[in-house]
Amino acid sequence: MTDEVDASRSTPLVDEAMKKAAVAWVGVGDGPAVALWCVPLEGSLFVVSGPGEQTAPGLADAATARVTLRGDHGGRIVTWPARVTRLAPGSPQWETSAPLVAAKRLNASGPTADLVARWAADGCALTRLAPDGPPDAGDALPDTSLAAEPRGAAVVRATRKPFRLHRVRRR
């Protein structure tokens, strides 16, 4: 399998949506899609995950994923299958792509070279999401809502009654 992007696997809609993407919803296998910060580069989306970065469950070891991008109005415009390639630190692809992705990383402390070195030392995954088939768009999108029930989280606490300094009289 080659690491080059096959232009015939993409469409103008996917290309245009990727150019404007800063966040993508990425689903791996049967797991729920998660919102991930991404960088469009070379006809693909690049995602960094791991220690000190965002969490992308299963993405680093996956071969395929489903990517959903939204438009300026906030609604989904396209969902497409992606071929997932993890770039290895020290490889030619890493050496050319990692500095470009790091340069777009907001709120990063230190120079770009230090960030790339930290990603390599900490075992962070730099993954390329390349289009790999026809997208779901336009008439192929479902007519019904795809909203799911919120997932449980350990940070949810029961709401306490509000504190009152004085007694409230009822009329």
PDB file of C-alpha atoms in Angstrom:
ATOM      1  CA  MET A   1       0.000   0.000   0.000  1.00  0.00           C
ATOM      2  CA  THR A   2       1.362   3.388  -0.922  1.00  0.00           C
ATOM      3  CA  ASP A   3       1.317   6.493   1.275  1.00  0.00           C
ATOM      4  CA  GLU A   4       0.521   8.718  -1.690  1.00  0.00           C
ATOM      5  CA  VAL A   5      -2.989  10.096  -1.929  1.00  0.00           C
ATOM      6  CA  ASP A   6      -5.016   8.722  -4.818  1.00  0.00           C
ATOM      7  CA  ALA A   7      -6.839  11.704  -6.304  1.00  0.00           C
ATOM      8  CA  SER A   8      -9.442   9.426  -7.922  1.00  0.00           C
ATOM      9  CA  ARG A   9     -10.668   8.399  -4.434  1.00  0.00           C
ATOM     10  CA  SER A  10     -11.747  11.950  -3.584  1.00  0.00           C
ATOM     11  CA  THR A  11     -14.392  14.329  -4.912  1.00  0.00           C
ATOM     12  CA  PRO A  12     -14.491  18.108  -5.276  1.00  0.00           C
ATOM     13  CA  LEU A  13     -16.911  18.325  -2.322  1.00  0.00           C
ATOM     14  CA  VAL A  14     -14.581  16.359  -0.041  1.00  0.00           C
ATOM     15  CA  ASP A  15     -11.565  18.364  -1.228  1.00  0.00           C
ATOM     16  CA  GLU A  16     -13.293  21.691  -0.579  1.00  0.00           C
ATOM     17  CA  ALA A  17     -14.640  20.605   2.822  1.00  0.00           C
ATOM     18  CA  MET A  18     -11.170  19.389   3.864  1.00  0.00           C
ATOM     19  CA  LYS A  19      -9.560  22.707   2.913  1.00  0.00           C
ATOM     20  CA  LYS A  20     -11.796  24.514   5.409  1.00  0.00           C
ATOM     21  CA  ALA A  21     -11.686  21.869   8.143  1.00  0.00           C
ATOM     22  CA  ALA A  22     -10.282  22.638  11.571  1.00  0.00           C
ATOM     23  CA  VAL A  23     -12.364  20.006  13.391  1.00  0.00           C
ATOM     24  CA  ALA A  24     -13.526  16.667  12.046  1.00  0.00           C
ATOM     25  CA  TRP A  25     -15.779  14.019  13.565  1.00  0.00           C
ATOM     26  CA  VAL A  26     -13.906  10.726  13.220  1.00  0.00           C
ATOM     27  CA  GLY A  27     -15.416   7.317  13.916  1.00  0.00           C
ATOM     28  CA  VAL A  28     -13.377   4.123  14.086  1.00  0.00           C
ATOM     29  CA  GLY A  29     -15.129   0.777  13.716  1.00  0.00           C
ATOM     30  CA  ASP A  30     -18.384   0.608  15.673  1.00  0.00           C
ATOM     31  CA  GLY A  31     -17.239   3.258  18.151  1.00  0.00           C
ATOM     32  CA  PRO A  32     -18.817   6.688  18.398  1.00  0.00           C
ATOM     33  CA  ALA A  33     -17.405   9.520  16.339  1.00  0.00           C
ATOM     34  CA  VAL A  34     -15.274  11.981  18.294  1.00  0.00           C
ATOM     35  CA  ALA A  35     -14.451  15.579  17.464  1.00  0.00           C
ATOM     36  CA  LEU A  36     -10.750  15.949  16.627  1.00  0.00           C
ATOM     37  CA  TRP A  37      -8.589  18.921  15.775  1.00  0.00           C
ATOM     38  CA  CYS A  38      -7.124  18.368  12.325  1.00  0.00           C
ATOM     39  CA  VAL A  39      -4.947  20.019   9.701  1.00  0.00           C
ATOM     40  CA  PRO A  40      -5.695  19.772   5.964  1.00  0.00           C
ATOM     41  CA  LEU A  41      -2.511  19.001   4.044  1.00  0.00           C
ATOM     42  CA  GLU A  42      -1.665  17.279   0.765  1.00  0.00           C
ATOM     43  CA  GLY A  43      -5.280  16.285   0.024  1.00  0.00           C
ATOM     44  CA  SER A  44      -5.695  14.600   3.421  1.00  0.00           C
ATOM     45  CA  LEU A  45      -6.457  15.462   7.026  1.00  0.00           C
ATOM     46  CA  PHE A  46      -3.727  15.022   9.643  1.00  0.00           C
ATOM     47  CA  VAL A  47      -4.568  14.310  13.286  1.00  0.00           C
ATOM     48  CA  VAL A  48      -2.209  14.213  16.281  1.00  0.00           C
ATOM     49  CA  SER A  49      -3.213  12.161  19.310  1.00  0.00           C
ATOM     50  CA  GLY A  50      -1.521  10.727  22.365  1.00  0.00           C
ATOM     51  CA  PRO A  51       0.086  11.933  25.615  1.00  0.00           C
ATOM     52  CA  GLY A  52      -0.330  15.685  26.011  1.00  0.00           C
ATOM     53  CA  GLU A  53      -2.549  15.851  22.918  1.00  0.00           C
ATOM     54  CA  GLN A  54      -6.140  14.930  22.092  1.00  0.00           C
ATOM     55  CA  THR A  55      -7.598  11.470  22.641  1.00  0.00           C
ATOM     56  CA  ALA A  56      -8.591   9.535  19.528  1.00  0.00           C
ATOM     57  CA  PRO A  57      -9.684   6.059  20.660  1.00  0.00           C
ATOM     58  CA  GLY A  58      -8.486   3.365  18.236  1.00  0.00           C
ATOM     59  CA  LEU A  59      -7.418   5.746  15.470  1.00  0.00           C
ATOM     60  CA  ALA A  60      -3.658   5.121  15.673  1.00  0.00           C
ATOM     61  CA  ASP A  61      -4.103   1.375  15.071  1.00  0.00           C
ATOM     62  CA  ALA A  62      -7.027   1.548  12.626  1.00  0.00           C
ATOM     63  CA  ALA A  63      -6.828   0.921   8.882  1.00  0.00           C
ATOM     64  CA  THR A  64     -10.061   2.741   8.058  1.00  0.00           C
ATOM     65  CA  ALA A  65     -12.323   5.363   9.612  1.00  0.00           C
ATOM     66  CA  ARG A  66     -15.384   7.488   8.773  1.00  0.00           C
ATOM     67  CA  VAL A  67     -14.851  11.239   8.680  1.00  0.00           C
ATOM     68  CA  THR A  68     -17.656  13.778   8.936  1.00  0.00           C
ATOM     69  CA  LEU A  69     -17.089  17.432   8.130  1.00  0.00           C
ATOM     70  CA  ARG A  70     -19.435  20.314   8.777  1.00  0.00           C
ATOM     71  CA  GLY A  71     -20.108  23.493   6.889  1.00  0.00           C
ATOM     72  CA  ASP A  72     -20.155  27.131   7.904  1.00  0.00           C
ATOM     73  CA  HIS A  73     -23.745  26.711   9.115  1.00  0.00           C
ATOM     74  CA  GLY A  74     -22.669  24.047  11.612  1.00  0.00           C
ATOM     75  CA  GLY A  75     -24.491  21.176   9.899  1.00  0.00           C
ATOM     76  CA  ARG A  76     -22.990  18.107   8.318  1.00  0.00           C
ATOM     77  CA  ILE A  77     -22.138  18.470   4.646  1.00  0.00           C
ATOM     78  CA  VAL A  78     -20.186  15.314   3.909  1.00  0.00           C
ATOM     79  CA  THR A  79     -19.183  11.986   5.446  1.00  0.00           C
ATOM     80  CA  TRP A  80     -16.525   9.925   3.723  1.00  0.00           C
ATOM     81  CA  PRO A  81     -14.572   6.721   4.294  1.00  0.00           C
ATOM     82  CA  ALA A  82     -10.912   7.323   5.063  1.00  0.00           C
ATOM     83  CA  ARG A  83      -7.787   5.235   4.759  1.00  0.00           C
ATOM     84  CA  VAL A  84      -5.790   5.712   7.979  1.00  0.00           C
ATOM     85  CA  THR A  85      -2.004   5.784   7.814  1.00  0.00           C
ATOM     86  CA  ARG A  86       0.135   6.310  10.912  1.00  0.00           C
ATOM     87  CA  LEU A  87       3.333   8.166  10.138  1.00  0.00           C
ATOM     88  CA  ALA A  88       6.394   6.799  11.920  1.00  0.00           C
ATOM     89  CA  PRO A  89       8.798   9.246  13.561  1.00  0.00           C
ATOM     90  CA  GLY A  90      11.936   9.576  11.468  1.00  0.00           C
ATOM     91  CA  SER A  91      10.268   8.470   8.232  1.00  0.00           C
ATOM     92  CA  PRO A  92      10.372  10.807   5.222  1.00  0.00           C
ATOM     93  CA  GLN A  93       6.607  11.382   5.540  1.00  0.00           C
ATOM     94  CA  TRP A  94       7.020  12.327   9.223  1.00  0.00           C
ATOM     95  CA  GLU A  95       9.915  14.673   8.471  1.00  0.00           C
ATOM     96  CA  THR A  96       7.893  16.607   5.882  1.00  0.00           C
ATOM     97  CA  SER A  97       4.421  16.531   7.484  1.00  0.00           C
ATOM     98  CA  ALA A  98       5.015  16.784  11.251  1.00  0.00           C
ATOM     99  CA  PRO A  99       6.578  20.288  11.181  1.00  0.00           C
ATOM    100  CA  LEU A 100       3.732  21.584   8.989  1.00  0.00           C
ATOM    101  CA  VAL A 101       1.109  20.127  11.347  1.00  0.00           C
ATOM    102  CA  ALA A 102       2.973  21.417  14.425  1.00  0.00           C
ATOM    103  CA  ALA A 103       3.084  24.923  12.941  1.00  0.00           C
ATOM    104  CA  LYS A 104      -0.740  24.934  12.886  1.00  0.00           C
ATOM    105  CA  ARG A 105      -1.026  23.671  16.490  1.00  0.00           C
ATOM    106  CA  LEU A 106      -2.646  26.400  18.574  1.00  0.00           C
ATOM    107  CA  ASN A 107      -1.472  27.084  22.128  1.00  0.00           C
ATOM    108  CA  ALA A 108       1.657  24.982  21.696  1.00  0.00           C
ATOM    109  CA  SER A 109       4.467  25.880  24.047  1.00  0.00           C
ATOM    110  CA  GLY A 110       7.886  26.318  22.511  1.00  0.00           C
ATOM    111  CA  PRO A 111       9.154  26.201  18.951  1.00  0.00           C
ATOM    112  CA  THR A 112       7.749  23.882  16.294  1.00  0.00           C
ATOM    113  CA  ALA A 113      10.877  21.694  16.298  1.00  0.00           C
ATOM    114  CA  ASP A 114      10.521  21.084  20.044  1.00  0.00           C
ATOM    115  CA  LEU A 115       6.862  20.136  19.609  1.00  0.00           C
ATOM    116  CA  VAL A 116       7.699  17.633  16.861  1.00  0.00           C
ATOM    117  CA  ALA A 117      10.480  16.167  19.024  1.00  0.00           C
ATOM    118  CA  ARG A 118       8.051  15.826  21.962  1.00  0.00           C
ATOM    119  CA  TRP A 119       5.509  14.053  19.765  1.00  0.00           C
ATOM    120  CA  ALA A 120       8.178  11.558  18.688  1.00  0.00           C
ATOM    121  CA  ALA A 121       9.568  11.045  22.222  1.00  0.00           C
ATOM    122  CA  ASP A 122       6.158  10.688  23.916  1.00  0.00           C
ATOM    123  CA  GLY A 123       4.822   8.226  21.346  1.00  0.00           C
ATOM    124  CA  CYS A 124       2.131  10.517  19.962  1.00  0.00           C
ATOM    125  CA  ALA A 125       0.434   9.296  16.795  1.00  0.00           C
ATOM    126  CA  LEU A 126       0.457  11.466  13.683  1.00  0.00           C
ATOM    127  CA  THR A 127      -2.164   9.946  11.399  1.00  0.00           C
ATOM    128  CA  ARG A 128      -3.172  10.772   7.858  1.00  0.00           C
ATOM    129  CA  LEU A 129      -6.843  10.413   6.917  1.00  0.00           C
ATOM    130  CA  ALA A 130      -7.038  10.106   3.128  1.00  0.00           C
ATOM    131  CA  PRO A 131     -10.306   9.797   1.166  1.00  0.00           C
ATOM    132  CA  ASP A 132     -10.924   6.176   0.230  1.00  0.00           C
ATOM    133  CA  GLY A 133     -14.240   5.903  -1.549  1.00  0.00           C
ATOM    134  CA  PRO A 134     -17.410   7.748  -2.453  1.00  0.00           C
ATOM    135  CA  PRO A 135     -18.769  10.149   0.183  1.00  0.00           C
ATOM    136  CA  ASP A 136     -22.244  10.341   1.650  1.00  0.00           C
ATOM    137  CA  ALA A 137     -23.418  13.765   0.524  1.00  0.00           C
ATOM    138  CA  GLY A 138     -26.366  15.587  -0.965  1.00  0.00           C
ATOM    139  CA  ASP A 139     -29.217  13.151  -1.639  1.00  0.00           C
ATOM    140  CA  ALA A 140     -27.294  10.291   0.001  1.00  0.00           C
ATOM    141  CA  LEU A 141     -27.540  11.951   3.430  1.00  0.00           C
ATOM    142  CA  PRO A 142     -30.315  10.614   5.690  1.00  0.00           C
ATOM    143  CA  ASP A 143     -33.502  12.622   6.128  1.00  0.00           C
ATOM    144  CA  THR A 144     -33.744  11.833   9.838  1.00  0.00           C
ATOM    145  CA  SER A 145     -31.656  13.108  12.709  1.00  0.00           C
ATOM    146  CA  LEU A 146     -28.601  11.070  13.604  1.00  0.00           C
ATOM    147  CA  ALA A 147     -28.500  12.538  17.103  1.00  0.00           C
ATOM    148  CA  ALA A 148     -27.474  10.020  19.725  1.00  0.00           C
ATOM    149  CA  GLU A 149     -28.106   9.939  23.436  1.00  0.00           C
ATOM    150  CA  PRO A 150     -25.315  11.652  25.374  1.00  0.00           C
ATOM    151  CA  ARG A 151     -22.698   9.231  26.619  1.00  0.00           C
ATOM    152  CA  GLY A 152     -22.164   8.944  30.348  1.00  0.00           C
ATOM    153  CA  ALA A 153     -19.112  10.566  31.895  1.00  0.00           C
ATOM    154  CA  ALA A 154     -17.396  10.269  35.247  1.00  0.00           C
ATOM    155  CA  VAL A 155     -17.448  14.044  35.671  1.00  0.00           C
ATOM    156  CA  VAL A 156     -21.240  14.254  35.933  1.00  0.00           C
ATOM    157  CA  ARG A 157     -22.402  15.059  39.453  1.00  0.00           C
ATOM    158  CA  ALA A 158     -25.835  15.303  40.990  1.00  0.00           C
ATOM    159  CA  THR A 159     -27.091  18.854  41.308  1.00  0.00           C
ATOM    160  CA  ARG A 160     -27.370  20.063  44.898  1.00  0.00           C
ATOM    161  CA  LYS A 161     -30.032  22.360  46.232  1.00  0.00           C
ATOM    162  CA  PRO A 162     -28.947  25.988  46.170  1.00  0.00           C
ATOM    163  CA  PHE A 163     -27.580  27.488  49.368  1.00  0.00           C
ATOM    164  CA  ARG A 164     -29.874  30.063  51.008  1.00  0.00           C
ATOM    165  CA  LEU A 165     -28.829  32.579  53.604  1.00  0.00           C
ATOM    166  CA  HIS A 166     -32.358  33.309  54.735  1.00  0.00           C
ATOM    167  CA  ARG A 167     -35.656  31.579  54.885  1.00  0.00           C
ATOM    168  CA  VAL A 168     -37.884  31.997  51.879  1.00  0.00           C
ATOM    169  CA  ARG A 169     -41.503  32.718  52.720  1.00  0.00           C
ATOM    170  CA  ARG A 170     -44.170  31.203  50.582  1.00  0.00           C
ATOM    171  CA  ARG A 171     -47.329  33.129  49.872  1.00  0.00           C
TER     172      ARG A 171
END
